[in-house]
Tab-separated table of N, CA, C and O in Angstrom:
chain	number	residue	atom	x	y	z
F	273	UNK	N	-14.758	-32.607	16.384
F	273	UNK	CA	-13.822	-32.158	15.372
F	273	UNK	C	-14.592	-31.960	14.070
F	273	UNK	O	-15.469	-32.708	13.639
F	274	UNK	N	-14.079	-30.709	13.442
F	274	UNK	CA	-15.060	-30.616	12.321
F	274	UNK	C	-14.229	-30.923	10.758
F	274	UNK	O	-13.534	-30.017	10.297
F	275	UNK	N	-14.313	-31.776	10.274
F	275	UNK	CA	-14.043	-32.400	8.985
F	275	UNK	C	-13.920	-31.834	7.872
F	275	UNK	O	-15.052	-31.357	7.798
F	276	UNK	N	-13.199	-31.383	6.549
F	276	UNK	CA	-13.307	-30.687	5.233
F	276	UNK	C	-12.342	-31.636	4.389
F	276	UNK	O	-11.403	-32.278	4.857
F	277	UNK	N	-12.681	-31.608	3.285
F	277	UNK	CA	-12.333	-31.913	2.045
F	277	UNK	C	-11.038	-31.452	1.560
F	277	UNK	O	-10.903	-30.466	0.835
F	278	UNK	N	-9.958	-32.294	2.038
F	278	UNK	CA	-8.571	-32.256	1.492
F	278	UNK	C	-8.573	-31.634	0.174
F	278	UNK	O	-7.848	-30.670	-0.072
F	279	UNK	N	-9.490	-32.234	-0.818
F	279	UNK	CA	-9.124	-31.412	-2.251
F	279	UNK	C	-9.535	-30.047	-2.172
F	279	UNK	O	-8.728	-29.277	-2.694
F	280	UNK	N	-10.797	-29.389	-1.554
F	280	UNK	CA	-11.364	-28.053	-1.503
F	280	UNK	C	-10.204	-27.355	-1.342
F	280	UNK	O	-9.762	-26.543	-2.155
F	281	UNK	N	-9.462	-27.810	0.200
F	281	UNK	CA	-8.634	-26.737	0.712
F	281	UNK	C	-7.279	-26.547	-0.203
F	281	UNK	O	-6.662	-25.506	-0.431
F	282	UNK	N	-7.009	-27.906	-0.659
F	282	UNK	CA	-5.324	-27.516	-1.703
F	282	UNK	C	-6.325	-26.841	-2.488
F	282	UNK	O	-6.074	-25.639	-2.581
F	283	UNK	N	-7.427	-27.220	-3.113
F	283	UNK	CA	-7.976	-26.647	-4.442
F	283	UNK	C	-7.616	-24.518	-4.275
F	283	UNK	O	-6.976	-23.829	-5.069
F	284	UNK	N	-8.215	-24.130	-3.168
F	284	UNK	CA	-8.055	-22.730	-2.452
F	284	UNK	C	-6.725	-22.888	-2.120
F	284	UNK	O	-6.345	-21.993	-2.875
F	285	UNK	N	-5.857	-23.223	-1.693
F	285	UNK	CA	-4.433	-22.965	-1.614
F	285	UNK	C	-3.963	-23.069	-2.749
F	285	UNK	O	-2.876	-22.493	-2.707
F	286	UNK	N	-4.183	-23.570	-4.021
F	286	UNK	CA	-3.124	-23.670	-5.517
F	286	UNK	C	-3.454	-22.262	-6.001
F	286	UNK	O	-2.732	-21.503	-6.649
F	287	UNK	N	-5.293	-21.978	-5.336
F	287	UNK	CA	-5.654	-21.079	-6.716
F	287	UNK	C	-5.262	-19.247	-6.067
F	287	UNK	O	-5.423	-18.154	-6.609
F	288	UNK	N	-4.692	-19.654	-4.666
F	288	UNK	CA	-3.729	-18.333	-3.814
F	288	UNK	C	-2.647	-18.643	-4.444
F	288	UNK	O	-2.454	-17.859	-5.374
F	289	UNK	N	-1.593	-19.709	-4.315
F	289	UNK	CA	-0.488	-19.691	-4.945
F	289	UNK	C	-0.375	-19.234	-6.671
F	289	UNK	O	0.687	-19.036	-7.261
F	290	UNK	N	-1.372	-19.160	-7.106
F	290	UNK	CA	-1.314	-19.217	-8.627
F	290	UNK	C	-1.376	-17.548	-8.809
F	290	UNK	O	-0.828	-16.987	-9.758
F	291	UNK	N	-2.096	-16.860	-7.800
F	291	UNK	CA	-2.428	-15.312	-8.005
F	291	UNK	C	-0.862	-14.854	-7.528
F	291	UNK	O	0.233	-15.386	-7.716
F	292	UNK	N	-1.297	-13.552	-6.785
F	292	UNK	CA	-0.497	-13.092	-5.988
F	292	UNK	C	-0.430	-13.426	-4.168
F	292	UNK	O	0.430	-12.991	-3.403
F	293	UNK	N	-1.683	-14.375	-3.782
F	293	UNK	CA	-1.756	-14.264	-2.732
F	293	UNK	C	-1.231	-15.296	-2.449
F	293	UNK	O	-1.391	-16.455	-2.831
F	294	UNK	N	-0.203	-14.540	-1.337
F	294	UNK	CA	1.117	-15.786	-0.549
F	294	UNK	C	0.657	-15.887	1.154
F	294	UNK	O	1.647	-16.366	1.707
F	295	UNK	N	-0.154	-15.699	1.938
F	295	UNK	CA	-0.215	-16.010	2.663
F	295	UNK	C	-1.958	-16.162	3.003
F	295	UNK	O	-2.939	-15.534	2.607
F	296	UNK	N	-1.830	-16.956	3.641
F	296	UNK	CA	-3.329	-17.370	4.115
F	296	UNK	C	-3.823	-17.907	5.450
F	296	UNK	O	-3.338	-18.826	6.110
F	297	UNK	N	-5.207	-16.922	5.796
F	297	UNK	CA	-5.478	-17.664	7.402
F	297	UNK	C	-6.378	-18.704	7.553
F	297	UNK	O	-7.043	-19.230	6.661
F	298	UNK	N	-6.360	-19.006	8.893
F	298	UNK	CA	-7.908	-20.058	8.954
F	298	UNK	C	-8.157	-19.911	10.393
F	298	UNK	O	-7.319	-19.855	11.293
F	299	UNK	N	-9.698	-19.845	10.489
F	299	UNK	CA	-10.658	-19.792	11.365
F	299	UNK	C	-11.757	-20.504	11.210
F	299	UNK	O	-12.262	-20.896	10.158
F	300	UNK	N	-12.118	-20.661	12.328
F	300	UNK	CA	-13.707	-21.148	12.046
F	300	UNK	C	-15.119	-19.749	12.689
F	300	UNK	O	-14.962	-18.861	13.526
F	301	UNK	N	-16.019	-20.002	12.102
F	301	UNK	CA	-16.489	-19.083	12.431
F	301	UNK	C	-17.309	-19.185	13.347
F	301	UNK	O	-16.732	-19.781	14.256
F	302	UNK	N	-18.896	-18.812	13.799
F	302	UNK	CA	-19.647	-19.231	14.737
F	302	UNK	C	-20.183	-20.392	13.852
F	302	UNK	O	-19.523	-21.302	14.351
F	303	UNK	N	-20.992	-21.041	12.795
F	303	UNK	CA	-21.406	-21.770	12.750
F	303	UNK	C	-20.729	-23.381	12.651
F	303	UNK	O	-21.227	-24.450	12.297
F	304	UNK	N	-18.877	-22.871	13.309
F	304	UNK	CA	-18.390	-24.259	12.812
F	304	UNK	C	-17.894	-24.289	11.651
F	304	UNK	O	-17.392	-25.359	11.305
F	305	UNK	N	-17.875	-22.954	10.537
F	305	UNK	CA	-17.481	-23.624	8.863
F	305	UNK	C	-15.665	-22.804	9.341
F	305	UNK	O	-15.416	-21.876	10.111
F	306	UNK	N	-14.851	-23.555	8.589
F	306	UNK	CA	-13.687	-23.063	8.278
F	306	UNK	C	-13.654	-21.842	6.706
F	306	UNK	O	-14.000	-21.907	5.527
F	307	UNK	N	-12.944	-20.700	7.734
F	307	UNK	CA	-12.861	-19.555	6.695
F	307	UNK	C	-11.187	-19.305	6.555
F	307	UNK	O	-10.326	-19.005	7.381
F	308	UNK	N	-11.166	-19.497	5.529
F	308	UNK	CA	-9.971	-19.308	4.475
F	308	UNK	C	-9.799	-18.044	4.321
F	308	UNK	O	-10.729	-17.433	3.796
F	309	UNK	N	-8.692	-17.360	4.687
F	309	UNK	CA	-8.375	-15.749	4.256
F	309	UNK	C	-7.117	-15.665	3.394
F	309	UNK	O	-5.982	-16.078	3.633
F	310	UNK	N	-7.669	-14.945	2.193
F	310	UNK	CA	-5.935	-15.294	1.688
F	310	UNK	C	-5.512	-13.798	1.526
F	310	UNK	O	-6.507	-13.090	1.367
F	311	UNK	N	-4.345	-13.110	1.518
F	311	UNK	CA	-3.657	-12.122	1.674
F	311	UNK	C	-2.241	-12.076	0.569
F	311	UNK	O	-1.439	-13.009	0.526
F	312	UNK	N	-2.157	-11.254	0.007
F	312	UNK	CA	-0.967	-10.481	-0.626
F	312	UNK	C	0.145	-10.317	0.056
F	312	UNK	O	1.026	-11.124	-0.243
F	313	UNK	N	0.353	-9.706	0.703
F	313	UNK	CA	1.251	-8.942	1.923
F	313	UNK	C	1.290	-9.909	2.952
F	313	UNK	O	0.352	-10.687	2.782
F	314	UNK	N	1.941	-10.194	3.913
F	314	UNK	CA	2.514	-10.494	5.242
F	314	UNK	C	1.230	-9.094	6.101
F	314	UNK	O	1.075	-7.893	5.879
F	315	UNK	N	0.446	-10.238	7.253
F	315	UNK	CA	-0.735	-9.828	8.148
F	315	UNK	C	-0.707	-8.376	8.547
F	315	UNK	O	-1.779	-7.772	8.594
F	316	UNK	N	0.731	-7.590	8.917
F	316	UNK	CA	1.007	-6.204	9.381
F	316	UNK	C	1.698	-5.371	7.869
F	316	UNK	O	2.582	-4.544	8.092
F	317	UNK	N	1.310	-5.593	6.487
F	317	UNK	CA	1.583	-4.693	5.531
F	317	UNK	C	0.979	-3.622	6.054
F	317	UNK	O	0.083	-3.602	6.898
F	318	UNK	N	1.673	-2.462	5.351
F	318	UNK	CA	0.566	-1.347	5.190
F	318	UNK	C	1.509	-0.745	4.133
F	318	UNK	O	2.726	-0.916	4.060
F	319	UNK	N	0.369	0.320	2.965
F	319	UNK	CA	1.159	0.630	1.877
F	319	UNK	C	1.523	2.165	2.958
F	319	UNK	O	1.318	2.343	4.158
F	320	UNK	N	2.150	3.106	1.864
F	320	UNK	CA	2.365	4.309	2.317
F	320	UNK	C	1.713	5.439	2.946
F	320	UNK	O	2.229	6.457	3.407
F	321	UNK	N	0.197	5.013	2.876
F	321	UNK	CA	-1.105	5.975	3.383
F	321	UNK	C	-0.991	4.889	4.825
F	321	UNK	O	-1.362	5.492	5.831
F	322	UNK	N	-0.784	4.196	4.958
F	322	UNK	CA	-0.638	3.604	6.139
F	322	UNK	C	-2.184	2.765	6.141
F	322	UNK	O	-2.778	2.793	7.218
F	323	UNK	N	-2.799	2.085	5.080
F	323	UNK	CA	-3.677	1.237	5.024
F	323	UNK	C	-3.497	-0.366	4.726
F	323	UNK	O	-2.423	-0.553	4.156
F	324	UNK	N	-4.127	-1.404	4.913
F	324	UNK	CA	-3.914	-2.423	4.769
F	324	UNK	C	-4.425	-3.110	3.634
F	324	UNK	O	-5.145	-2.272	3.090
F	325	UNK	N	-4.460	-4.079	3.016
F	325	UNK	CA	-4.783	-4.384	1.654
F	325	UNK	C	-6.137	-5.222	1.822
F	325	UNK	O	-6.382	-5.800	2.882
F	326	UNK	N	-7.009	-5.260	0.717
F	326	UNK	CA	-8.740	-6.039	1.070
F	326	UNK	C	-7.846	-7.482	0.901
F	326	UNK	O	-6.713	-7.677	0.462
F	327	UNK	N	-8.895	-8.413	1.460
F	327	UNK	CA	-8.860	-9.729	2.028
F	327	UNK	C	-9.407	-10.480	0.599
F	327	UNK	O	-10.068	-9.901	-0.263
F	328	UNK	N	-9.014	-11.775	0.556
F	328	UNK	CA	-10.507	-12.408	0.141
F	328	UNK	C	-10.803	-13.798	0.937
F	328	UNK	O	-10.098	-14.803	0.850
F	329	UNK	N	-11.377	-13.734	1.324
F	329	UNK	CA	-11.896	-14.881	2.496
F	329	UNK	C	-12.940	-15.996	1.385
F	329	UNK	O	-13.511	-15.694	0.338
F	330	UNK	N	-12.902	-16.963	1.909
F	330	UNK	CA	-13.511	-18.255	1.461
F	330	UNK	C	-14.159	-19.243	2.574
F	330	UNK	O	-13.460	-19.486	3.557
F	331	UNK	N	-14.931	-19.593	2.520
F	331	UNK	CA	-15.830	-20.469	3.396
F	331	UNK	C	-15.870	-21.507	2.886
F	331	UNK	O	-16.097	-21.746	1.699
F	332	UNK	N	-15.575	-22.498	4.044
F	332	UNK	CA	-15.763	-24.045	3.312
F	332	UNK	C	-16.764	-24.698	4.491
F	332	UNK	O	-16.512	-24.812	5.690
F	333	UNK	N	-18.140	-25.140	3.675
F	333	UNK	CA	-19.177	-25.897	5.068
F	333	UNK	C	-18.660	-27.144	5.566
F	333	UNK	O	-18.152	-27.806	4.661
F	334	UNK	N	-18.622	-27.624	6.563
F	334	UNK	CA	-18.942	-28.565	7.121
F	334	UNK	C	-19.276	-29.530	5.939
F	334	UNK	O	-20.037	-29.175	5.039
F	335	UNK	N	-18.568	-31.010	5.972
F	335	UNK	CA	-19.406	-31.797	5.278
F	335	UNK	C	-19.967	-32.906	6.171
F	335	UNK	O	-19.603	-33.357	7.258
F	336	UNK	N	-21.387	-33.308	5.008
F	336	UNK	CA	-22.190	-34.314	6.295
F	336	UNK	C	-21.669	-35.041	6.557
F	336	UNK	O	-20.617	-35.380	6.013
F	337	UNK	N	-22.292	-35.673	7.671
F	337	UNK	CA	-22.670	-36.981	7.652
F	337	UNK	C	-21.469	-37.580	9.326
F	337	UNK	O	-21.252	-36.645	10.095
F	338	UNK	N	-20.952	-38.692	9.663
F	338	UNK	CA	-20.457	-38.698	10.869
F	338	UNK	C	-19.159	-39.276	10.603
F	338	UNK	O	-18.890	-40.153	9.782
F	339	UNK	N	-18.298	-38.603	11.497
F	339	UNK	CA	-16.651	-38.792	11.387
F	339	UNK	C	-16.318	-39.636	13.015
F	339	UNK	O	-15.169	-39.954	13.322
């Protein structure tokens, strides 16, 4: 199981709630780090050209040491 820092992640969830961005994903990637995606729109927006809106993703490493 890979471990992160309760404050990092509210810290990235207040500072989505504080913008415009209301929804947010999570993954991990290949090396194991959890990636934070935060989004504007609900996952299937599209404006009127029929495009989707840029992302901003966040990476949080692994912290050391043993859990």
């Amino acid at each position: 199981m890979k471990m992160y820092k309760i404050d990092d992640i509210i810290e990235i969830l207040e500072t989505g709630r504080k913008s415009k961005n209301k929804y947010a994903g999570f993954e991990a990637n290949r090396e194991g780090n959890l990636i934070i995606t935060l989004k504007e729109h609900a996952p299937d927006w599209r404006n009127p050209e029929g495009f989707g809106e840029a992302v901003t993703e966040l990476e949080l490493l692994e912290c050391s040491g043993e859990y």
